[in-house]
Amino acid sequence: MAELNGHGNELDDLVPEGGELGAVMRLPVTQAGRRATNLLRAPLPGRVAHVFERCFYLENSRGEMACVGEPSIGAGPLNALLGDQDVDVWPGAPWWRLLRPGHRYTSKGGEVWVGNGLVLCVRNASLWRAPHPARTLDRRLLECHLRGFRRAAQQAAPKEGLSFLVTGSPPPEADSLRGAIAAQAVRAVIPLSHWLAGQPEAGVSPEPGAPNKAAYSQPPPAAEALLGLGPGLTPSGDDLICGLLLALQALDRPAVAHALAQWALPLARHRCSPLSAAHLSAAAEGEGASALHELLQGLGRDATWTAEPHISALAGHGHTSGWDALAGVWLAMSVYAATAP
Amino acid sequence: MSGVVANRVRQGFYLDSVALMRIAAQVEALDGVENAALMIGTPANMEILAAAGLLAEGSREATPRDLIIAVRAAEEEALETALGQAETLLLRPRGENRPGAAGAQWRPKTLRGAARRMEGANLALISVPGAFAAAEAHRALREGLHVLLFSDNVSLEEELALKTEARERGLLVMGPDCGTAIIGGVPLAFANVVPRGNVGIVSASGTGLQEVSSIIARLGGGVSHGIGTGGRDLSDAVGGLTTFAAIDALEADPATTHIVLLSKPLSPKVAARVLERVANGTKPFTICFLGLDLSDLAVNIPSNAALAATLQEAAERPLGASLLQHEPPPPAVPARPGGVRGLFAGGTLCAEAQAILLKGGKQVYSNAPIPGARPASGSNGAAHLLLDLGADEFTVGHPHPMMEPGPRNKMVTETLREKDVAVVLLDVVLGHGAHEDPAAGLALAVAETAAFGPDRPHVVASVCGTEGDPQGRAAQVEKLREAGVVVAPSNAAAAVLALQIAGGNR
């Protein structure tokens, strides 16, 4: 999620002085996740929080966020996708250059007015919901898939971020910044994996009623170092936790995911950027980037599943965000494969 | 820790993580700077900064919405310079903090984004690890793009699926493992600079396309399009899907008046179907299927087709010209006992040399044997041994010899010590993608063997390329000649000369 939904750099310096649009530009939102839909349709004012190459973030007065962008950013709970027919307005288009952090927006009557003349039409947007795995998990198949997953990852993983947890490669040298981040992540992930292994399996939980707090302990304090770990706006450690939360739910371990979320969300308020916290909150509710859900649909469940298309899709999410989320998926799945009866 | 430390906190500033790390690396490279980091101000990151001795007093007030610029330098002056430089780099227009960025340019991250960036784009060149290549190629096809699939390690099943989808969409998939194409005058991947002209080429072999297009250029002709198909296209499994689509495309192209078909050994069944397609064609064809005797097929050679036994001939026929009338033949070289030792960078050039030696009645061994040749074994003694050094067994974990000729040059030196070798036969491939000066290292390797005495084996080479190539063919030929290499005008001519030198050896 370090840039899981963010795809670029700040644009302040590209915004013309006092630039104004010559006319109102209307763009239809064709699909939006639950959180994005709520924000765009709620009659609450807000501001433009971040502007990236392919998308921009709106934040309302309650601190809720939505990401408006071109279809290539993929569906997700925070994402509002603009129709294909309008994609040609993207790179270098006047409205894109004119948006800048701090611009106000207002929402009324199915339309969101942003900045000086961009109007998002949300009336006909369809609602995206995260799919739930349809097939039963097969542990042997999962082990086989994880081996393929690692092989495929070894061919494509970036040097930065936490992908070394997936590939099994040695972490970067500790005397570099990358190495320091990696070392900190390892110090947090090892006790976290022990915690995951020690939690009761699905079926023990009293869910969907109130969770049995006695059965599900809090993650170890060392894991706290993951929250907010990484240089960018949505740090690598947060991406990992998002992937972990989604994978635990896909593994039918909702009570463990709940315990993790109950621990992470309060910490995220002061340890993470608001954007990261919003993604963590959505992941706690079982929703993340559609590419992650598509991966989890088949991993350990579908004999025809292969890792490569999913890795390709996630690799397009920021430079390391997709990979960092994969590290979280890997953590949950490999612990499950090693410990499940 | 030594030095002085300072931080600057930019409130509400954000940049992607890779850009931040890149700026940190640039700052760290400045004189007097010991360490630098740019991170958002989360508690976890501040712990990292503190542990690295990079967190200054007062910066703990930063929040996760802020960016911390942290520098440690040997002295105050370097520190201030570094902080200033970091601020400058942060303010550079979007895109300039990315590798290779020359300005505030938008850089696409997806095929779709790239396609929409360039109005009218209709081709995607895909070069990613093989396991990921098919998925990208399918995406490209769905975007309405022709595909040049440079990647190898794409399964046969995936190739078939891609080419079937391409056919349904009226598109071409060139590849997988397609190393060469010239589309609309633009050389793609490993290709030579040739003028545009009326000859269209469909080739299942990369260096075959390079050799034919280069000779056409040197004969004064030009190429309309050179379409690579991938080495497996003419196999029974794939059935020539791209070859047929490429023939259709060139027949529909008004700028193409003659079509050349090239392949290394192929399925006789598919060859017969290709001949049937040619017979139904409206344009003249030249066909060069190395290692396949078309007279064995139960199909007549169409009246609009001429057969070429060599790549040189395949280039000459469409133009009605002869290379030997344009370029002088190589000088006579005395015969010598021993075998031919071919060390080839180009797989098709190796196959062509095998075909010529086989036709000359020789027993040929190779790591990539064509029909009639035998697989190379550990010790072939004085036998005629032709090696394709671009084959997997030589290139796993190493660059292709066209890009990095060093290992082959070493082999040349070692081979020239062997008493039972009559002639070392080589190809030097020029063009985009090839080494910037392949002749220099080879000339040095050969020149060093002058001390071996007059009994040293002969060295015969051909140079595949044109004067327009980045390396310049004439300069490359001259370097080789100065080192004592006999340079033939084509790979076929070089193989014929090698055959003559070692003529007395079975």
PDB file of C-alpha atoms in Angstrom, chain A residues 2-3 7-11 13-14 47 49-54 59 70-72 84 87 91 96 101 152-153 155-156 160 177-178 180-181 184 225 227-233 235 270-274 308-309 311-313 316 318-320, chain B residues 10 12-22 24 35-45 47-49 54 64-65 67 90-98 104-110 112-113 116-117 129-132 135-136 139:
ATOM      1  CA  ALA A   2       2.994   2.314   0.061  1.00  0.00           C
ATOM      2  CA  GLU A   3       1.297   3.974  -2.917  1.00  0.00           C
ATOM      3  CA  HIS A   7       0.926   6.365  -8.435  1.00  0.00           C
ATOM      4  CA  GLY A   8       3.234   9.280  -8.526  1.00  0.00           C
ATOM      5  CA  ASN A   9       4.625  12.474  -7.219  1.00  0.00           C
ATOM      6  CA  GLU A  10       3.456  15.810  -6.045  1.00  0.00           C
ATOM      7  CA  LEU A  11       2.281  18.195  -8.698  1.00  0.00           C
ATOM      8  CA  ASP A  13       5.165  22.747  -9.172  1.00  0.00           C
ATOM      9  CA  LEU A  14       3.284  21.835 -12.323  1.00  0.00           C
ATOM     10  CA  ARG A  47     -10.516  18.761   0.357  1.00  0.00           C
ATOM     11  CA  ALA A  49      -5.568  15.455   0.017  1.00  0.00           C
ATOM     12  CA  HIS A  50      -3.090  14.098  -2.524  1.00  0.00           C
ATOM     13  CA  VAL A  51      -2.621  14.257  -6.290  1.00  0.00           C
ATOM     14  CA  PHE A  52      -0.794  11.501  -8.149  1.00  0.00           C
ATOM     15  CA  GLU A  53      -0.304  10.659 -11.785  1.00  0.00           C
ATOM     16  CA  ARG A  54      -3.307   8.419 -12.156  1.00  0.00           C
ATOM     17  CA  GLU A  59     -10.654  13.598   2.300  1.00  0.00           C
ATOM     18  CA  GLU A  70      -8.293   5.939 -14.029  1.00  0.00           C
ATOM     19  CA  PRO A  71      -9.383   2.329 -14.373  1.00  0.00           C
ATOM     20  CA  SER A  72      -5.819   1.010 -14.331  1.00  0.00           C
ATOM     21  CA  ASP A  84     -12.695   4.169 -20.033  1.00  0.00           C
ATOM     22  CA  VAL A  87      -9.030   8.041 -19.930  1.00  0.00           C
ATOM     23  CA  PRO A  91      -1.814  12.612 -18.796  1.00  0.00           C
ATOM     24  CA  TRP A  96      -5.266  17.100 -13.836  1.00  0.00           C
ATOM     25  CA  PRO A 101      -3.742  19.405  -2.435  1.00  0.00           C
ATOM     26  CA  ALA A 152       7.570 -16.468  -9.744  1.00  0.00           C
ATOM     27  CA  ALA A 153       8.328 -13.763  -7.203  1.00  0.00           C
ATOM     28  CA  GLN A 155      11.947 -13.374 -11.087  1.00  0.00           C
ATOM     29  CA  ALA A 156      10.215 -10.093 -10.629  1.00  0.00           C
ATOM     30  CA  GLU A 160      13.095  -2.083  -2.291  1.00  0.00           C
ATOM     31  CA  LEU A 177      18.353   2.660   4.850  1.00  0.00           C
ATOM     32  CA  ARG A 178      16.684  -0.163   2.939  1.00  0.00           C
ATOM     33  CA  ALA A 180      17.520  -0.842   8.325  1.00  0.00           C
ATOM     34  CA  ILE A 181      13.867  -0.971   7.262  1.00  0.00           C
ATOM     35  CA  GLN A 184      13.181  -3.729  11.557  1.00  0.00           C
ATOM     36  CA  ALA A 225       7.261  -1.503  14.593  1.00  0.00           C
ATOM     37  CA  LEU A 227       3.004   0.223  11.521  1.00  0.00           C
ATOM     38  CA  GLY A 228       4.299   3.249   9.663  1.00  0.00           C
ATOM     39  CA  LEU A 229       7.538   1.501   8.661  1.00  0.00           C
ATOM     40  CA  GLY A 230       8.798   2.768   5.298  1.00  0.00           C
ATOM     41  CA  PRO A 231       9.616   6.087   3.684  1.00  0.00           C
ATOM     42  CA  GLY A 232       6.553   6.807   1.534  1.00  0.00           C
ATOM     43  CA  LEU A 233       3.032   7.997   2.197  1.00  0.00           C
ATOM     44  CA  PRO A 235       4.599   2.644   4.246  1.00  0.00           C
ATOM     45  CA  HIS A 270      -0.818   8.030  15.503  1.00  0.00           C
ATOM     46  CA  ARG A 271       1.683   5.682  13.859  1.00  0.00           C
ATOM     47  CA  CYS A 272       0.437   5.880  10.255  1.00  0.00           C
ATOM     48  CA  SER A 273      -0.508   8.519   7.725  1.00  0.00           C
ATOM     49  CA  PRO A 274      -4.270   9.119   7.394  1.00  0.00           C
ATOM     50  CA  GLU A 308       2.337 -14.884 -12.396  1.00  0.00           C
ATOM     51  CA  PRO A 309      -0.770 -12.960 -13.552  1.00  0.00           C
ATOM     52  CA  ILE A 311       2.045 -10.842  -9.308  1.00  0.00           C
ATOM     53  CA  SER A 312       1.952  -8.847 -12.543  1.00  0.00           C
ATOM     54  CA  ALA A 313      -1.264  -7.145 -11.498  1.00  0.00           C
ATOM     55  CA  GLY A 316       1.590  -2.287 -10.869  1.00  0.00           C
ATOM     56  CA  GLY A 318       3.099   1.571  -6.640  1.00  0.00           C
ATOM     57  CA  HIS A 319       6.727   0.557  -6.769  1.00  0.00           C
ATOM     58  CA  THR A 320       6.605  -1.746  -3.765  1.00  0.00           C
TER      59      THR A 320
ATOM     60  CA  ARG B  10       8.271  19.592   5.310  1.00  0.00           C
ATOM     61  CA  GLY B  12       2.090  17.955   4.500  1.00  0.00           C
ATOM     62  CA  PHE B  13       4.590  16.989   1.824  1.00  0.00           C
ATOM     63  CA  TYR B  14       4.540  13.602   0.145  1.00  0.00           C
ATOM     64  CA  LEU B  15       6.377  11.767  -2.570  1.00  0.00           C
ATOM     65  CA  ASP B  16       6.499   8.116  -3.503  1.00  0.00           C
ATOM     66  CA  SER B  17       8.923   5.932  -1.593  1.00  0.00           C
ATOM     67  CA  VAL B  18      11.212   5.156  -4.511  1.00  0.00           C
ATOM     68  CA  ALA B  19      11.594   8.830  -5.387  1.00  0.00           C
ATOM     69  CA  LEU B  20      12.460   9.553  -1.738  1.00  0.00           C
ATOM     70  CA  MET B  21      15.095   6.832  -1.665  1.00  0.00           C
ATOM     71  CA  ARG B  22      16.557   8.035  -4.937  1.00  0.00           C
ATOM     72  CA  ALA B  24      18.465  10.262  -0.467  1.00  0.00           C
ATOM     73  CA  ASN B  35      24.337   9.520   5.512  1.00  0.00           C
ATOM     74  CA  ALA B  36      20.992  10.823   4.292  1.00  0.00           C
ATOM     75  CA  ALA B  37      17.373   9.723   4.471  1.00  0.00           C
ATOM     76  CA  LEU B  38      13.987  11.126   3.494  1.00  0.00           C
ATOM     77  CA  MET B  39      11.027   9.531   5.222  1.00  0.00           C
ATOM     78  CA  ILE B  40       7.537  10.437   6.352  1.00  0.00           C
ATOM     79  CA  GLY B  41       7.463  11.193  10.045  1.00  0.00           C
ATOM     80  CA  THR B  42       5.924   8.047  11.475  1.00  0.00           C
ATOM     81  CA  PRO B  43       7.167   6.823  14.850  1.00  0.00           C
ATOM     82  CA  ALA B  44       8.567   3.673  13.195  1.00  0.00           C
ATOM     83  CA  ASN B  45      10.575   5.729  10.743  1.00  0.00           C
ATOM     84  CA  GLU B  47      13.133   4.968  15.322  1.00  0.00           C
ATOM     85  CA  ILE B  48      15.024   4.013  12.165  1.00  0.00           C
ATOM     86  CA  LEU B  49      16.420   7.531  11.848  1.00  0.00           C
ATOM     87  CA  LEU B  54      20.065  10.785  11.730  1.00  0.00           C
ATOM     88  CA  PRO B  64       2.952  10.941   9.727  1.00  0.00           C
ATOM     89  CA  ARG B  65       1.672  13.725   7.461  1.00  0.00           C
ATOM     90  CA  LEU B  67       8.341  14.519   5.473  1.00  0.00           C
ATOM     91  CA  LEU B  90      12.146  17.561  -3.941  1.00  0.00           C
ATOM     92  CA  LEU B  91      10.938  20.579  -5.865  1.00  0.00           C
ATOM     93  CA  ARG B  92      11.950  19.224  -9.254  1.00  0.00           C
ATOM     94  CA  PRO B  93       9.007  18.679 -11.553  1.00  0.00           C
ATOM     95  CA  ARG B  94       7.219  15.392 -11.307  1.00  0.00           C
ATOM     96  CA  GLY B  95       9.055  12.616 -13.104  1.00  0.00           C
ATOM     97  CA  GLU B  96      12.530  14.069 -12.843  1.00  0.00           C
ATOM     98  CA  ASN B  97      13.238  12.064  -9.724  1.00  0.00           C
ATOM     99  CA  ARG B  98      12.754   8.873 -11.660  1.00  0.00           C
ATOM    100  CA  ALA B 104       8.453  16.555 -16.447  1.00  0.00           C
ATOM    101  CA  GLN B 105       7.303  13.614 -18.485  1.00  0.00           C
ATOM    102  CA  TRP B 106       4.500  11.297 -17.607  1.00  0.00           C
ATOM    103  CA  ARG B 107       5.745   7.734 -17.580  1.00  0.00           C
ATOM    104  CA  PRO B 108       3.172   5.020 -18.105  1.00  0.00           C
ATOM    105  CA  LYS B 109       3.083   2.113 -15.713  1.00  0.00           C
ATOM    106  CA  THR B 110       0.713  -0.056 -17.689  1.00  0.00           C
ATOM    107  CA  ARG B 112      -3.025   0.618 -21.361  1.00  0.00           C
ATOM    108  CA  GLY B 113      -1.553   3.847 -20.084  1.00  0.00           C
ATOM    109  CA  ARG B 116      -3.260   5.877 -24.633  1.00  0.00           C
ATOM    110  CA  ARG B 117      -0.300   8.133 -24.218  1.00  0.00           C
ATOM    111  CA  PRO B 129      10.596 -12.544 -17.464  1.00  0.00           C
ATOM    112  CA  GLY B 130       8.998 -15.392 -19.392  1.00  0.00           C
ATOM    113  CA  ALA B 131       6.607 -16.408 -16.657  1.00  0.00           C
ATOM    114  CA  PHE B 132       4.969 -12.979 -16.821  1.00  0.00           C
ATOM    115  CA  ALA B 135      -0.203 -12.224 -19.380  1.00  0.00           C
ATOM    116  CA  GLU B 136       1.249  -8.939 -20.614  1.00  0.00           C
ATOM    117  CA  ARG B 139      -3.270  -7.468 -22.203  1.00  0.00           C
TER     118      ARG B 139
END
